[in-house]
Structures are given as C-alpha cells and as structure tokens.
Amino acid sequence: MEMSNKQVILREYVSGRFPTEADMYVNTSNYISLKVPPQGSTVLVKNLYLSCDPMMRFLIMDNSHHRMTKYVYCTPGSPICGYGVAKVLDSSHPEFKQGDLVWGLTRWEEYSFITNPESLIKIRHTDTDVPLSYYTGILGMPGKTAYAGFFEVCSPKKGEYVFVSAASGAVGQLVGQFAKLAGCYVVGSAGSKEKVDLLKNKLGFDEAFNYKEEHDLDAALKRYFPQGIDVYFEHVGGEMLDAVLLNMREHGRIAVCGMISQYNLPEPQGIKNLMQIGFKRLHIHGFTHRDYDHIVPKYLDFVLPYIRQGKLVYVEDIVEGLENAPAALVGLFTDRNFGKQVVALARHDNQSSNQT
Amino acid sequence: MEMSNKQVILREYVSGRFPTEADMYVNTSNYISLKVPPQGSTVLVKNLYLSCDPMMRFLIMDNSHHRMTKYVYCTPGSPICGYGVAKVLDSSHPEFKQGDLVWGLTRWEEYSFITNPESLIKIRHTDTDVPLSYYTGILGMPGKTAYAGFFEVCSPKKGEYVFVSAASGAVGQLVGQFAKLAGCYVVGSAGSKEKVDLLKNKLGFDEAFNYKEEHDLDAALKRYFPQGIDVYFEHVGGEMLDAVLLNMREHGRIAVCGMISQYNLPEPQGIKNLMQIGFKRLHIHGFTHRDYDHIVPKYLDFVLPYIRQGKLVYVEDIVEGLENAPAALVGLFTDRNFGKQVVALARHDNQSSNQT
C-alpha cells in the first residue's frame, strides 16, 4: 500500500531571533510504501498527535558545535522533529508490533519511519482510557519533567512557598498542582489575564499574576511572597530569574527546567543577583527529563489515579492539522498558547483506538 | 590593672566602591580595666592574630536592610570586627578561663570584651604545636570553608577535573591541595606570576594561570581543561564565572564560596551563560562555613596529621601591628596579599603560650 506523506519541513536553521512560520513549509512527498524494510529494526508509525515544546527551539538551530548529548536534531530540508503520539503500522523491531500505541521522538509528518525506536515508549493498554493527546503532556515528557523537577530536584516540604513561572504551560500547570498535593503554598506567573484566571480558578494555584503587567518583578514577588520563596521552578530566565534571586529564602532551591525568555535573543541577558546564591546558600539544579526515564512507571502510577478521579486537571491547546503546526510552534515563544500546545493529525484514529 | 587599648575604627560604611585605608583609622582609647564585670558571661581576651577575610567586605557596608542571619556587623565609630586568635585574660563565662587560647569573632583592637562568647572556639591544648596563626586560616574559618565546600558540597570523585579561582588565597590553596589528596586533576587561577609559581611549585596544583594575562578566559579554560571542568570552586564571580559555565561538563558542580570581583562594584556584572545550567544539568550550591560547625572536630582530625607530616602546606602573609591592618584588609580586594592575610598583634605572647 502506498500513500502520500504530508510533512512540515524546516527551511533553514534559526538562530538568535524568534522563529517565524516562514521558517517552515508544508510539503507533500511522493507516495511512500507503508512497509518497513525487512532488515534492521525500523518502526513505521502513523502520527496522531504532535507536541509543541519550548525545547524544540534548540532542535531547529545550528548548534552542531556544541551538541551536548546524543539527541535528535532537525536538518534544513527535512521534517521538524519532536515528541508525538503515534500508532505502529509496521515494525521490524521485536518490541513493537502493528497496532501498538507509542509516544516519543517522531517527525512532523503523517507517517514516519523511526530508525531509533528506543526513543519510543509503548503506551500500556490499560492506560488508554484517558485522552491519547495526554501522552504529549501530562503523561509524556512534560509530565515526567514536572514530576522529576518538583519532587526529585526540589525536595519540597509541606508548608513551603513555591513559585512557578510560565505556570499555565505544559509543565508549569502540573508543578502547581503537584505543589498543592504536597501541601505547599504556590504562586504562578503567566502572560495574560485569561491564564491568570485559569491558574487561580481551575488549576488551584493560591495566587497568580500577569508578569506583563508588572513593571517591577521584584516588587511583585515581594507582594506575593512576603516571607520569600523556598522553591522556584524556573522556565523563563532573564529578568524574572534576577528578581526571584532577590526573593529566595535561605536554603532555597531552584530547579532549572528552561529559560524560554532567552532562547530567541541574539545574546542572553545578564543576570546580576547571583551573589544571593552565596548569601542565602541557594541550590540551583539544572535537570532534564532524560535523566529520569526510570521514574516513568512510578510517575504513571502516581498520576493516573488523580486524572481518573478528576483531581488533576490538564489544559490543552489543540490545533488541527499539519498546516497549523508552524503557527502553533511559533506561538509558544510569543506566549500565544493556552495550556499545553498540541497538533492533532488523526484524532479519529485515536478515538477508534480508545474504543478497542 | 588598667591598660590603654589601641583600636582600628571604621570611619563610615563603605558601599559600591573599593574600601581604602582612609575608611579606617587607628585610635588609642582610654585606659580600660582588664577585668570582666562579675555579672553576665563576658570573656576578656588579648588579641594575638587578626584575620583579613573577603567576607569582611560585607561587615563594613550598610546592609541593615538585608541582613540575612544573625551575625556580627561593624558600626561606624567602633572597631572593625572579624575573626582572630586570642588569649583569655579574664572570664565570667563558665566554659572559658584565664589562659585559654581561642579563635572566633573578635574586634580589631588589643583587648576585647566578648559579650557573645558562643562565637569563640577553644583551641585544644594538644593542638598548639602548630603556628597559632593557623587558627585564622587552615585550622580556622577558611579551613572549615575549604573542607566543607570541597568534600561536602562538591562530592569530588577520583580523576575529576577541578578548577579553583583565587587559588592562592586562604581557602583556594587548601581546596587545591585537598583536590590532589582526593586524586583529582586541579588547576588554579591567581593574579600574579609569583602566585602562579606558588600554586605549581609549592602547593602541588597540576597547572595554574594568571587571569590578568588572559584576554579570553573561555579560551584559557579550554586550554587547561580540554575535557571540561567537573568541579569549580567559585571565589570570584563575574567574567570568570561566565567563562567557567561554558566549560563545565555535564553534571558538573559549582560550590559558591564567594564572588570577590563583585564586592566593590556599584552594580554586579551580568552573567550571560546561565542556560548552561540546564543544558549540562549543573548543580550550583551556595554555602557558608557557618552551616558546618559540626564538622570541625572531624576536620581537625583530618588536617592536623597532614600539617604535622608536612604533607599540607599553608602560605601566610603576616603583617605586624594594628597600624598595618587597614592596608592589609584593603589589599585583599586588589589582590595584593600573597597567601592567607594575617595581622600579628602579639606574636611573643603566642610563642610563650606555645611553650607552656
């Protein structure tokens, strides 16, 4: 059986500026055979949901000279790569078989031949009663990130004061809810009134504020944390980090998950308040979900009951079709997404698989 | 018995600029009685050695609005406060008696009435066979700092690559030698050819360089650490920190002991390479010796045998007399000291006490 394959292609590397929709284009490739080669260990998948993640900013820049670890990077002229949820159509890898649902690193196209299937995680049959798109978010990489970063890196204690930036995003909305489950006081920052309302009224944050309306972030943090901050979950960097440093309590912990405000600048902003690290004996830990693959089963056992009982909420911003994927990705960096940004390619396929 | 009391007085608070000798003056006070009041728990000491430490920069600035912890701060018109070694002349505190040798927080004067003697540590009679001045350095606060910061904060492993800035200073020279004892490769930076020679030829560093001769600190670090840095013991901040961040290895650790390059600036320099924290999963820990009082006995048992066997070297820069103390303190911030900066007030007293 042969099919055409619609793809989102990276036009050229994007460095030192905001990505735009024009950096990508949609193309339909020639008919491809929906069979894997008999030799090797390749998995052919039909992509169901694609994930828009801030870390993809690093995959579309030319960073060949300082690639830190084995990872997947995009190449101009080829489809964008990133996380997604997919259904196995054919496989020469012993661990995957036709009909399996998987999540992991795939490409922005209808069908992908995955030649490194160790980057795929099989979705347990018992765990398809929740929206499959959740495996791009709360049940996927962002969920693992939030859980590892908050519980393993920050070691929160009941009653501590927690601040989350980009708090309505894919990871932030989970960190805030985890903080409440841990008995902490949690405040989030976000970039619009609607997001602030979401944080306070739907996601259970104790307080939230719109960072765009605060001329003095230090003063804002002093208002929301008169006692100071014990745990900061860092997503944005720049001026927010500088203000947070002034408001950390002694022995405070900062988990560095990302610094999205800095990704598109020609040169990052300088952070001036690092002497606070010594004064207050702060702990700042960079981390990545990739170091926490081993916690996935434990995390799923923790999170799935809360989802099924409606005690954890997950807000998704789903656009339909590959044509809308470039705008969705670009929107992450201008704070346009409302919750976890997902691109749905084959929603019906997902629903039918849910019914089996 | 009444004595005059020579003192070094802080003229006024010093903020946002380098301290100068003119910020202090020597004064001889009226005759004081060498007896403690019968009530209370006061210890009268004769100061033998005074310590010049970079952290004293914070004691002579007006930081009343952000004093983090209970500490001793200097007041204009009163003597400078800081660490020192002293001999007890009289005491109404049950734990101290005449003739005891102590180290801890005292004042820059010949005789001090210490009204918070819990800040004093008694020197064990068995441990006076080494120079008493060492209790301002290798056996005092800087020694505890180096030991806690290197072994407890950085968790060094054999074969790791260690970088120490301000490496010939009171703490740095110990960190380098501890790193060699731990089987690490260690490189130090310092501010003169003589200091670099000291590091390489006397203190056992594998390599050392003069940061003042390096126009490109990133390039210098890449030269000395082609494999990258596992452990950075941070004393200086500013441009050095920015360059180090670019050269850290994955899972590297930075112990923030101080940032002396920033203490005298109207505004600290901005650090641009903090995204490396996330990329490389770095751990940055601020710490202070004050959180490690409990390790002092363990540390003394560790370090004293090495000193007695000549396997640890400690370089001191001792000036004589209170009149020379202001220049000695100021010299710390212009990199003039050669090793641990000490002011000797009563060397003969020390020697006679060693003989008893």
XYZ file of C-alpha atoms in Angstrom, chain A residues 64-193:
130
model
C 26.444 21.413 15.695
C 29.469 22.846 17.519
C 28.038 22.385 20.992
C 25.649 19.497 20.947
C 25.904 18.152 24.428
C 24.333 14.735 24.243
C 23.032 12.292 21.772
C 19.726 13.717 20.709
C 17.642 14.199 17.603
C 18.197 17.459 15.758
C 16.351 18.896 12.792
C 18.065 19.367 9.461
C 17.087 22.001 6.884
C 15.104 20.368 4.093
C 13.833 17.611 6.396
C 10.744 17.382 8.605
C 10.742 19.032 12.026
C 11.434 16.514 14.767
C 9.829 16.441 18.179
C 7.691 14.447 20.553
C 4.431 12.902 19.495
C 1.899 10.119 19.938
C 1.680 7.567 17.145
C 0.269 4.206 16.127
C 2.539 1.464 14.837
C 1.644 0.384 11.292
C 4.550 -1.949 10.688
C 7.698 -2.946 12.561
C 10.867 -4.965 12.188
C 11.757 -4.261 15.830
C 10.861 -7.118 18.183
C 9.415 -4.858 20.877
C 6.884 -3.096 18.669
C 4.091 -4.603 16.646
C 1.316 -3.343 14.405
C -1.425 -1.614 16.372
C 0.778 -0.592 19.319
C 0.309 2.964 20.535
C 3.560 4.734 21.351
C 4.889 8.135 22.383
C 8.357 9.555 21.910
C 10.522 11.269 19.334
C 8.984 11.348 15.903
C 8.761 13.769 12.966
C 6.254 16.324 11.802
C 4.641 14.303 9.033
C 1.758 11.903 8.604
C 3.894 8.766 8.534
C 7.372 8.318 9.975
C 9.938 5.582 9.660
C 11.588 5.553 13.085
C 15.043 4.020 12.825
C 15.909 4.519 16.509
C 12.811 3.026 18.145
C 14.488 3.005 21.563
C 13.268 6.623 21.663
C 9.687 5.303 21.672
C 7.732 4.279 24.758
C 4.838 1.855 24.419
C 1.559 3.064 25.909
C 0.112 0.414 28.211
C -3.239 -0.989 27.039
C -4.633 -0.300 30.492
C -3.786 3.375 30.163
C -5.699 4.372 27.022
C -8.884 5.365 28.854
C -7.549 8.933 29.091
C -7.107 11.257 26.090
C -4.229 9.941 23.980
C -3.022 13.512 23.474
C -2.088 13.460 27.194
C 0.987 11.442 26.159
C 2.364 14.650 24.677
C 1.746 16.351 28.042
C 0.777 15.194 31.480
C 1.563 11.541 30.655
C 4.569 12.246 28.459
C 7.747 14.259 28.523
C 6.288 17.363 30.252
C 4.694 15.233 32.959
C 7.940 13.408 33.638
C 9.704 16.783 33.678
C 7.304 18.301 36.202
C 7.384 15.264 38.476
C 11.159 14.798 38.414
C 11.859 18.517 38.691
C 9.479 19.196 41.523
C 9.718 16.089 43.671
C 13.203 14.798 42.923
C 15.121 18.035 42.327
C 13.325 20.440 44.679
C 12.509 18.066 47.598
C 9.516 20.189 48.638
C 8.320 20.167 52.226
C 4.778 20.775 53.409
C 4.118 24.453 54.019
C 6.907 25.719 51.790
C 6.465 28.644 49.398
C 6.649 27.666 45.723
C 6.844 29.939 42.703
C 6.323 28.690 39.132
C 6.963 30.798 36.039
C 5.240 30.007 32.732
C 2.769 28.449 35.108
C -0.019 27.687 32.654
C 2.312 25.886 30.257
C 2.709 22.173 29.679
C 4.947 21.675 32.735
C 4.018 24.654 34.921
C 0.356 23.741 35.336
C 1.456 20.350 36.667
C 4.110 21.728 39.019
C 1.498 24.000 40.582
C -0.935 21.153 41.109
C 1.812 18.866 42.444
C 2.790 21.642 44.852
C -0.759 21.780 46.199
C -0.791 17.983 46.569
C 2.452 18.344 48.563
C 0.855 20.891 50.895
C 2.774 23.899 49.628
C 1.681 27.485 49.011
C 2.046 28.103 45.278
C 2.006 31.213 43.116
C 2.302 31.205 39.327
C 3.148 33.818 36.742
C 1.745 33.832 33.227
C 1.315 36.217 30.314
C -2.393 37.103 30.180
C -5.445 37.749 32.333
